[in-house]
């Protein structure tokens, strides 16, 4: 199975790219710019080598990454995600697309969840990518910690989707990553409740002066 | 300090009443009906005795409970909470009022967060109780487990509010309960993100066939 991290040049993209490559998947890091994607692939492969793995990450423009991949993760800032989806939609037909998108706004000294009229970013993405198999996941991963590979964590990943088979594939992928436990949270409409945890985690971290926080359902 | 559990005849009310009484607070269980409140007070005192504590819980009508208490927790089903608040508002002037309210709706085989136009139940309560000091907390406590006193848990309680002093008082109360850790989540407007975790927890429990779930921020 080939996994693309579209716009996967940030912390979440790096964390997922390296970990999926370590497990043995073919991984593509996508970017708007080919050069940027190439540069990040070199970086991720260096990290992989240091961790004792093989170079398995390639860098491509988002369009080519989407075309080649079986599963594409939208590791794109939410403000750009929907226009990117419009551009890529034909390339993603029938494919699994994972939304970790969390729309939020700053409000004074804290962050607030700012869902679109569709109810959640995942449902809006599904509206655009009508022919793709949308699953939402990875919203609550503390990205900066996740991009460090000596960091130990034990975190839950709530997974939502209306395509049960696609959801199972994504849950299977997540459960292969050490320290993550995937939980089926139900329909895609449940995404709004998972997305909204992320600004809360940021607020809690700001207030307590602590590191990035993730979540456990216990 | 006197603590009232308004409408505190259910699991969350029982869990809080018994635990606060154990710590040594004067506790009032309130109900619409005096007889119901009395009956629950007898029950809670029996539990307290079994746990080796003193009978410290009294039962009163919500009006009298609100009048006598320094801190009133709205352990009332959210559909009835706002009309109760209208009735009690003069009695709660200048007092600390805690909202554990979570508005939600069933949608097919899962639950979805259904906030009022104010943004959250806590903000709606604050709109009604303009002269009270509103703090929100306890939303994500798995109530059935919390009403069992041999149950061990380690759960986080996100606390929101615009009255910093009142929030500190509530955080102090929560941190005295064994197994709970209070975290300042910021302004009252953050409540929407905390409230929305509860239907997610219910969905996760339904999907996994597991017990009531709570949350940890790690």
Short mmCIF file of C-alpha atoms in Angstrom, two decimals:
data_model
loop_
_atom_site.label_atom_id
_atom_site.label_comp_id
_atom_site.label_asym_id
_atom_site.label_seq_id
_atom_site.Cartn_x
_atom_site.Cartn_y
_atom_site.Cartn_z
CA UNK A 1 0.00 0.00 0.00
CA UNK A 2 1.28 3.45 -0.93
CA UNK A 3 0.64 6.30 1.47
CA UNK A 4 0.87 9.97 0.52
CA UNK A 5 1.25 12.80 2.99
CA UNK A 6 -0.14 15.67 0.94
CA UNK A 7 1.46 18.92 2.06
CA UNK A 8 3.36 16.61 4.39
CA UNK A 9 6.30 18.94 5.01
CA UNK A 10 5.35 19.88 8.60
CA UNK A 11 5.55 18.01 11.88
CA UNK A 12 2.54 15.72 11.43
CA UNK A 13 3.63 14.90 7.86
CA UNK A 14 7.14 14.11 9.01
CA UNK A 15 5.98 12.03 11.97
CA UNK A 16 3.68 9.95 9.79
CA UNK A 17 6.05 9.67 6.82
CA UNK A 18 8.95 8.36 8.85
CA UNK A 19 6.83 6.01 10.93
CA UNK A 20 4.92 4.51 7.99
CA UNK A 21 8.20 4.09 6.09
CA UNK A 22 9.75 2.38 9.11
CA UNK A 23 6.90 -0.11 9.16
CA UNK A 24 7.60 -0.85 5.51
CA UNK A 25 5.07 1.16 3.52
CA UNK A 26 5.97 3.09 0.40
CA UNK A 27 5.61 6.70 1.43
CA UNK A 28 5.26 9.81 -0.70
CA UNK A 29 5.67 13.27 0.75
CA UNK A 30 3.72 15.75 -1.34
CA UNK A 31 4.05 19.50 -1.61
CA UNK A 32 2.83 22.26 -3.89
CA UNK A 33 6.42 22.59 -5.04
CA UNK A 34 8.38 19.64 -6.35
CA UNK A 35 11.67 21.00 -4.93
CA UNK A 36 10.22 21.34 -1.44
CA UNK A 37 8.88 17.78 -1.59
CA UNK A 38 12.26 16.48 -2.74
CA UNK A 39 14.08 18.35 -0.01
CA UNK A 40 11.77 16.95 2.67
CA UNK A 41 12.09 13.41 1.29
CA UNK A 42 15.89 13.69 1.64
CA UNK A 43 15.43 14.86 5.24
CA UNK A 44 12.96 12.08 6.11
CA UNK A 45 15.21 9.43 4.58
CA UNK A 46 18.13 10.73 6.67
CA UNK A 47 16.02 10.35 9.80
CA UNK A 48 14.97 6.88 8.66
CA UNK A 49 18.58 5.82 8.21
CA UNK A 50 19.50 7.09 11.65
CA UNK A 51 16.65 5.03 13.05
CA UNK A 52 18.06 1.99 11.23
CA UNK A 53 15.50 1.85 8.44
CA UNK A 54 15.73 1.98 4.65
CA UNK A 55 15.22 5.05 2.46
CA UNK A 56 11.66 4.62 1.36
CA UNK A 57 10.25 8.12 1.13
CA UNK A 58 9.95 9.86 -2.19
CA UNK A 59 9.01 13.49 -2.78
CA UNK A 60 6.49 14.57 -5.42
CA UNK A 61 4.15 17.41 -6.22
CA UNK A 62 0.79 16.94 -4.51
CA UNK A 63 -0.88 16.06 -7.83
CA UNK A 64 1.54 13.22 -8.55
CA UNK A 65 1.52 12.07 -4.95
CA UNK A 66 -2.30 11.87 -4.97
CA UNK A 67 -2.27 10.00 -8.28
CA UNK A 68 0.21 7.36 -7.11
CA UNK A 69 -1.10 6.78 -3.58
CA UNK A 70 -3.76 4.39 -2.28
CA UNK A 71 -4.22 6.41 0.90
CA UNK A 72 -3.72 10.20 0.99
CA UNK A 73 -3.51 12.10 4.25
CA UNK A 74 -4.44 15.81 4.06
CA UNK A 75 -1.56 17.09 6.21
CA UNK A 76 -2.31 20.57 4.93
CA UNK A 77 -3.14 23.70 7.00
CA UNK A 78 -6.94 23.76 7.06
CA UNK A 79 -7.15 27.18 5.38
CA UNK A 80 -5.54 25.75 2.24
CA UNK A 81 -6.97 22.26 2.43
CA UNK A 82 -10.27 22.86 0.66
CA UNK A 83 -8.80 24.66 -2.35
CA UNK A 84 -6.20 21.90 -2.63
CA UNK A 85 -9.01 19.34 -2.50
CA UNK A 86 -10.80 21.12 -5.38
CA UNK A 87 -7.65 20.86 -7.46
CA UNK A 88 -6.97 17.20 -6.63
CA UNK A 89 -10.48 15.79 -6.61
CA UNK A 90 -10.38 13.87 -9.88
CA UNK A 91 -7.06 12.30 -8.91
CA UNK A 92 -8.51 11.04 -5.63
CA UNK A 93 -11.58 9.28 -7.05
CA UNK A 94 -12.30 5.99 -5.27
CA UNK A 95 -9.29 6.44 -3.01
CA UNK A 96 -9.03 6.66 0.75
CA UNK A 97 -8.48 10.23 1.94
CA UNK A 98 -7.70 10.93 5.59
CA UNK A 99 -8.66 14.27 7.15
CA UNK A 100 -6.67 15.40 10.20
CA UNK A 101 -8.00 18.93 9.55
CA UNK A 102 -8.94 21.14 12.49
CA UNK A 103 -10.41 24.56 11.69
CA UNK A 104 -9.75 26.97 14.55
CA UNK A 105 -9.46 30.67 15.27
CA UNK A 106 -7.54 32.67 17.82
CA UNK A 107 -9.87 34.47 20.22
CA UNK A 108 -7.91 36.74 22.57
CA UNK A 109 -5.42 34.54 24.37
CA UNK A 110 -6.99 31.20 23.49
CA UNK A 111 -8.10 29.12 20.53
CA UNK A 112 -11.62 28.20 19.61
CA UNK A 113 -12.98 25.52 17.30
CA UNK A 114 -14.40 27.13 14.16
CA UNK A 115 -16.27 24.49 12.18
CA UNK A 116 -17.60 25.23 8.69
CA UNK A 117 -21.37 25.13 8.02
CA UNK A 118 -21.02 21.47 6.96
CA UNK A 119 -20.43 20.62 10.65
CA UNK A 120 -16.75 19.71 10.52
CA UNK A 121 -13.73 20.05 8.26
CA UNK A 122 -14.02 16.34 7.47
CA UNK A 123 -17.60 16.71 6.26
CA UNK A 124 -16.64 19.74 4.18
CA UNK A 125 -13.78 17.77 2.64
CA UNK A 126 -16.23 14.95 1.90
CA UNK A 127 -18.54 17.46 0.19
CA UNK A 128 -15.71 18.43 -2.15
CA UNK A 129 -14.26 14.94 -2.63
CA UNK A 130 -17.62 13.30 -3.29
CA UNK A 131 -16.06 10.30 -5.00
CA UNK A 132 -13.35 9.65 -2.42
CA UNK A 133 -13.57 7.49 0.68
CA UNK A 134 -13.17 9.99 3.52
CA UNK A 135 -11.97 8.98 6.97
CA UNK A 136 -10.95 11.44 9.68
CA UNK A 137 -8.09 10.75 12.10
CA UNK A 138 -4.89 12.15 13.67
CA UNK A 139 -6.58 15.42 14.77
CA UNK A 140 -5.35 15.24 18.33
CA UNK A 141 -1.75 14.15 17.77
CA UNK A 142 0.68 16.60 19.43
CA UNK A 143 2.58 17.23 16.21
CA UNK A 144 5.82 18.68 17.56
CA UNK A 145 6.29 15.68 19.89
CA UNK A 146 5.24 13.31 17.12
CA UNK A 147 8.06 14.63 14.92
CA UNK A 148 10.64 13.62 17.54
CA UNK A 149 11.58 10.00 17.29
CA UNK A 150 13.07 9.45 20.73
CA UNK A 151 9.81 10.65 22.34
CA UNK A 152 7.71 7.97 24.06
CA UNK A 153 3.95 8.43 24.12
CA UNK A 154 0.75 6.52 24.58
CA UNK A 155 -2.01 8.32 22.75
CA UNK A 156 -5.47 7.59 21.40
CA UNK A 157 -6.59 8.39 17.88
CA UNK A 158 -10.35 8.67 17.38
CA UNK A 159 -11.26 7.63 13.83
CA UNK A 160 -14.51 8.63 12.10
CA UNK A 161 -16.02 7.71 8.76
CA UNK A 162 -19.09 6.49 6.93
CA UNK A 163 -17.16 4.05 4.70
CA UNK A 164 -16.66 1.20 7.15
CA UNK A 165 -14.12 -0.62 5.02
CA UNK A 166 -11.97 2.49 4.48
CA UNK A 167 -12.19 3.22 8.20
CA UNK A 168 -10.93 -0.29 8.97
CA UNK A 169 -7.94 0.22 6.67
CA UNK A 170 -7.03 3.47 8.43
CA UNK A 171 -7.51 1.94 11.89
CA UNK A 172 -5.20 -0.89 10.82
CA UNK A 173 -2.54 1.58 9.69
CA UNK A 174 -2.71 3.59 12.91
CA UNK A 175 -2.49 0.55 15.16
CA UNK A 176 0.83 -0.37 13.54
CA UNK A 177 2.38 2.85 14.86
CA UNK A 178 3.96 2.31 18.26
CA UNK A 179 2.33 4.43 20.95
CA UNK A 180 -0.91 5.06 19.06
CA UNK A 181 -4.20 3.29 19.66
CA UNK A 182 -6.96 3.80 17.07
CA UNK A 183 -10.55 3.88 18.29
CA UNK A 184 -13.60 3.76 16.03
CA UNK A 185 -15.61 6.85 17.00
CA UNK A 186 -18.44 6.24 14.52
CA UNK A 187 -19.78 8.22 11.59
CA UNK A 188 -17.98 11.06 9.80
CA UNK A 189 -20.37 13.49 11.53
CA UNK A 190 -18.66 12.62 14.83
CA UNK A 191 -15.55 14.36 13.45
CA UNK A 192 -16.72 17.72 14.80
CA UNK A 193 -16.32 16.41 18.34
CA UNK A 194 -12.85 15.02 17.66
CA UNK A 195 -11.66 18.10 15.77
CA UNK A 196 -12.76 20.37 18.58
CA UNK A 197 -10.48 18.62 21.08
CA UNK A 198 -7.39 20.07 19.36
CA UNK A 199 -7.92 23.75 20.23
CA UNK A 200 -8.77 22.58 23.76
CA UNK A 201 -5.43 20.74 23.96
CA UNK A 202 -3.66 23.91 22.81
CA UNK A 203 -5.49 25.98 25.45
CA UNK A 204 -4.61 23.48 28.17
CA UNK A 205 -0.97 23.51 27.10
CA UNK A 206 -0.86 27.33 27.06
CA UNK A 207 -2.53 27.58 30.47
CA UNK A 208 -0.32 25.00 32.13
CA UNK A 209 2.86 26.01 30.32
CA UNK A 210 3.32 22.35 29.50
CA UNK A 211 4.44 20.56 26.39
CA UNK A 212 2.09 19.64 23.54
CA UNK A 213 -0.74 17.50 24.82
CA UNK A 214 -2.55 14.55 23.35
CA UNK A 215 -5.53 12.60 24.59
CA UNK A 216 -6.38 9.22 26.13
CA UNK A 217 -9.91 7.88 26.50
CA UNK A 218 -9.85 5.81 29.69
CA UNK B 1 -18.06 26.01 52.40
CA UNK B 2 -21.48 24.60 51.57
CA UNK B 3 -21.91 22.78 48.28
CA UNK B 4 -25.29 22.11 46.66
CA UNK B 5 -25.90 19.52 43.99
CA UNK B 6 -29.00 20.95 42.35
CA UNK B 7 -31.06 18.15 40.85
CA UNK B 8 -28.31 16.00 42.33
CA UNK B 9 -30.31 12.77 42.47
CA UNK B 10 -28.52 11.03 39.58
CA UNK B 11 -25.11 9.44 39.25
CA UNK B 12 -23.01 12.60 38.96
CA UNK B 13 -24.91 14.20 41.86
CA UNK B 14 -24.40 11.11 44.02
CA UNK B 15 -20.72 10.82 43.11
CA UNK B 16 -20.03 14.44 43.97
CA UNK B 17 -22.25 14.57 47.08
CA UNK B 18 -20.66 11.56 48.72
CA UNK B 19 -17.10 12.56 47.81
CA UNK B 20 -17.43 16.18 48.93
CA UNK B 21 -19.08 15.04 52.17
CA UNK B 22 -16.25 12.56 52.74
CA UNK B 23 -13.72 15.36 52.43
CA UNK B 24 -15.64 17.27 55.08
CA UNK B 25 -17.83 19.76 53.22
CA UNK B 26 -21.44 20.43 54.11
CA UNK B 27 -23.38 19.01 51.19
CA UNK B 28 -26.95 19.64 50.12
CA UNK B 29 -28.69 17.46 47.57
CA UNK B 30 -31.40 19.47 45.84
CA UNK B 31 -34.42 18.29 43.88
CA UNK B 32 -37.60 19.76 42.51
CA UNK B 33 -39.42 17.71 45.15
CA UNK B 34 -38.50 17.90 48.80
CA UNK B 35 -39.36 14.21 49.37
CA UNK B 36 -37.06 13.08 46.58
CA UNK B 37 -34.22 15.20 47.97
CA UNK B 38 -34.76 13.76 51.45
CA UNK B 39 -34.83 10.22 50.15
CA UNK B 40 -31.56 10.71 48.25
CA UNK B 41 -29.91 12.35 51.28
CA UNK B 42 -30.75 9.24 53.33
CA UNK B 43 -29.24 7.05 50.62
CA UNK B 44 -26.06 9.18 50.32
CA UNK B 45 -25.60 9.19 54.10
CA UNK B 46 -25.89 5.40 54.15
CA UNK B 47 -23.15 5.16 51.52
CA UNK B 48 -21.05 7.64 53.52
CA UNK B 49 -21.39 5.54 56.67
CA UNK B 50 -20.34 2.40 54.82
CA UNK B 51 -17.28 4.29 53.59
CA UNK B 52 -16.51 5.23 57.20
CA UNK B 53 -17.61 8.86 57.01
CA UNK B 54 -20.16 10.93 58.88
CA UNK B 55 -23.69 11.75 57.76
CA UNK B 56 -23.26 15.17 56.30
CA UNK B 57 -25.67 15.32 53.40
CA UNK B 58 -28.99 17.06 53.77
CA UNK B 59 -31.85 17.05 51.24
CA UNK B 60 -33.76 20.19 50.27
CA UNK B 61 -35.82 21.60 47.44
CA UNK B 62 -33.61 23.20 44.78
CA UNK B 63 -34.68 26.71 45.86
CA UNK B 64 -33.61 26.17 49.47
CA UNK B 65 -30.46 24.35 48.42
CA UNK B 66 -29.45 27.25 46.13
CA UNK B 67 -30.18 29.77 48.88
CA UNK B 68 -28.05 27.99 51.49
CA UNK B 69 -25.07 27.00 49.32
CA UNK B 70 -21.88 28.87 48.45
CA UNK B 71 -21.26 26.70 45.41
CA UNK B 72 -24.12 25.17 43.39
CA UNK B 73 -23.51 22.48 40.80
CA UNK B 74 -26.16 22.21 38.06
CA UNK B 75 -26.40 18.40 38.06
CA UNK B 76 -29.63 18.70 36.10
CA UNK B 77 -30.43 17.17 32.68
CA UNK B 78 -29.59 19.93 30.20
CA UNK B 79 -33.12 20.11 28.80
CA UNK B 80 -34.41 21.23 32.20
CA UNK B 81 -31.39 23.19 33.32
CA UNK B 82 -32.20 26.53 31.73
CA UNK B 83 -35.77 26.74 33.01
CA UNK B 84 -34.49 25.79 36.46
CA UNK B 85 -31.88 28.55 36.17
CA UNK B 86 -34.62 31.09 35.36
CA UNK B 87 -36.46 30.09 38.53
CA UNK B 88 -33.37 30.16 40.75
CA UNK B 89 -31.52 33.16 39.37
CA UNK B 90 -32.19 35.62 42.18
CA UNK B 91 -31.18 33.02 44.77
CA UNK B 92 -27.84 32.47 43.03
CA UNK B 93 -26.74 36.12 42.84
CA UNK B 94 -22.98 36.54 43.53
CA UNK B 95 -22.60 32.80 44.06
CA UNK B 96 -20.43 30.28 42.29
CA UNK B 97 -22.44 28.11 39.90
CA UNK B 98 -20.83 25.11 38.22
CA UNK B 99 -22.10 23.91 34.84
CA UNK B 100 -21.46 20.27 33.94
CA UNK B 101 -24.17 20.61 31.28
CA UNK B 102 -23.75 18.88 27.93
CA UNK B 103 -26.45 19.45 25.30
CA UNK B 104 -26.58 16.54 22.89
CA UNK B 105 -28.92 14.81 20.47
CA UNK B 106 -29.23 11.27 19.25
CA UNK B 107 -28.51 11.02 15.51
CA UNK B 108 -29.11 7.50 14.24
CA UNK B 109 -26.93 5.18 16.29
CA UNK B 110 -24.69 7.85 17.75
CA UNK B 111 -24.76 11.07 19.75
CA UNK B 112 -23.87 14.49 18.52
CA UNK B 113 -23.03 17.67 20.40
CA UNK B 114 -25.88 20.16 20.04
CA UNK B 115 -24.75 23.52 21.43
CA UNK B 116 -27.20 26.40 21.81
CA UNK B 117 -26.70 29.64 19.80
CA UNK B 118 -24.74 31.07 22.75
CA UNK B 119 -21.91 28.64 21.86
CA UNK B 120 -22.15 26.27 24.80
CA UNK B 121 -24.51 25.31 27.59
CA UNK B 122 -22.21 27.08 30.04
CA UNK B 123 -22.44 30.36 28.13
CA UNK B 124 -26.22 30.02 27.90
CA UNK B 125 -26.37 29.41 31.64
CA UNK B 126 -24.19 32.51 32.16
CA UNK B 127 -26.61 34.51 30.00
CA UNK B 128 -29.46 33.55 32.32
CA UNK B 129 -27.51 33.77 35.58
CA UNK B 130 -25.96 37.15 34.77
CA UNK B 131 -25.17 37.90 38.40
CA UNK B 132 -23.66 34.53 39.26
CA UNK B 133 -20.05 33.44 38.92
CA UNK B 134 -20.19 30.69 36.32
CA UNK B 135 -17.54 28.00 36.03
CA UNK B 136 -17.87 24.89 33.89
CA UNK B 137 -16.49 21.51 34.96
CA UNK B 138 -17.26 17.79 35.37
CA UNK B 139 -18.60 17.42 31.79
CA UNK B 140 -16.50 14.39 30.95
CA UNK B 141 -16.85 12.40 34.15
CA UNK B 142 -18.18 8.88 33.41
CA UNK B 143 -21.11 9.24 35.77
CA UNK B 144 -22.05 5.60 36.31
CA UNK B 145 -18.48 4.71 37.29
CA UNK B 146 -18.25 7.86 39.40
CA UNK B 147 -21.25 6.71 41.44
CA UNK B 148 -19.43 3.52 42.42
CA UNK B 149 -17.13 4.03 45.34
CA UNK B 150 -14.88 1.00 44.95
CA UNK B 151 -14.00 2.09 41.41
CA UNK B 152 -10.45 3.39 40.87
CA UNK B 153 -9.91 6.01 38.19
CA UNK B 154 -7.46 8.64 37.11
CA UNK B 155 -9.33 11.27 35.13
CA UNK B 156 -8.85 14.84 34.04
CA UNK B 157 -11.43 17.58 34.54
CA UNK B 158 -11.10 20.59 32.24
CA UNK B 159 -12.37 23.70 34.01
CA UNK B 160 -13.46 26.87 32.17
CA UNK B 161 -14.55 30.29 33.37
CA UNK B 162 -14.11 34.03 33.05
CA UNK B 163 -14.15 34.66 36.83
CA UNK B 164 -10.59 33.64 37.69
CA UNK B 165 -11.19 33.56 41.42
CA UNK B 166 -14.30 31.42 41.16
CA UNK B 167 -12.45 29.09 38.79
CA UNK B 168 -9.65 28.72 41.35
CA UNK B 169 -12.15 27.76 44.03
CA UNK B 170 -13.66 25.07 41.80
CA UNK B 171 -10.23 23.77 40.75
CA UNK B 172 -9.33 23.53 44.43
CA UNK B 173 -12.48 21.54 45.18
CA UNK B 174 -11.91 19.12 42.30
CA UNK B 175 -8.28 18.47 43.20
CA UNK B 176 -9.38 17.27 46.63
CA UNK B 177 -11.29 14.40 45.02
CA UNK B 178 -9.09 11.32 44.72
CA UNK B 179 -8.56 10.27 41.12
CA UNK B 180 -9.50 13.62 39.60
CA UNK B 181 -7.06 16.22 38.31
CA UNK B 182 -8.45 19.68 37.49
CA UNK B 183 -6.92 21.58 34.57
CA UNK B 184 -7.58 25.24 33.81
CA UNK B 185 -8.79 25.25 30.19
CA UNK B 186 -9.27 29.02 29.96
CA UNK B 187 -12.28 31.21 29.33
CA UNK B 188 -15.93 30.14 29.61
CA UNK B 189 -16.09 30.15 25.79
CA UNK B 190 -13.75 27.15 25.81
CA UNK B 191 -16.61 25.16 27.39
CA UNK B 192 -17.98 24.24 23.95
CA UNK B 193 -14.86 22.18 23.30
CA UNK B 194 -15.06 20.42 26.66
CA UNK B 195 -18.80 19.79 26.46
CA UNK B 196 -18.45 18.24 23.03
CA UNK B 197 -16.10 15.55 24.33
CA UNK B 198 -18.95 13.88 26.24
CA UNK B 199 -21.02 12.68 23.25
CA UNK B 200 -17.72 11.51 21.73
CA UNK B 201 -17.00 9.46 24.85
CA UNK B 202 -20.47 7.91 24.61
CA UNK B 203 -19.91 7.07 20.93
CA UNK B 204 -16.53 5.51 21.69
CA UNK B 205 -18.06 3.43 24.49
CA UNK B 206 -20.94 2.27 22.26
CA UNK B 207 -18.58 1.38 19.40
CA UNK B 208 -16.12 -0.49 21.57
CA UNK B 209 -18.74 -2.07 23.83
CA UNK B 210 -16.66 -0.84 26.74
CA UNK B 211 -17.55 0.74 30.03
CA UNK B 212 -18.14 4.47 30.48
CA UNK B 213 -15.10 6.39 29.38
CA UNK B 214 -13.43 9.49 30.74
CA UNK B 215 -10.53 11.51 29.43
CA UNK B 216 -6.87 12.18 30.20
CA UNK B 217 -4.83 14.95 28.62
CA UNK B 218 -1.30 13.57 28.35
#
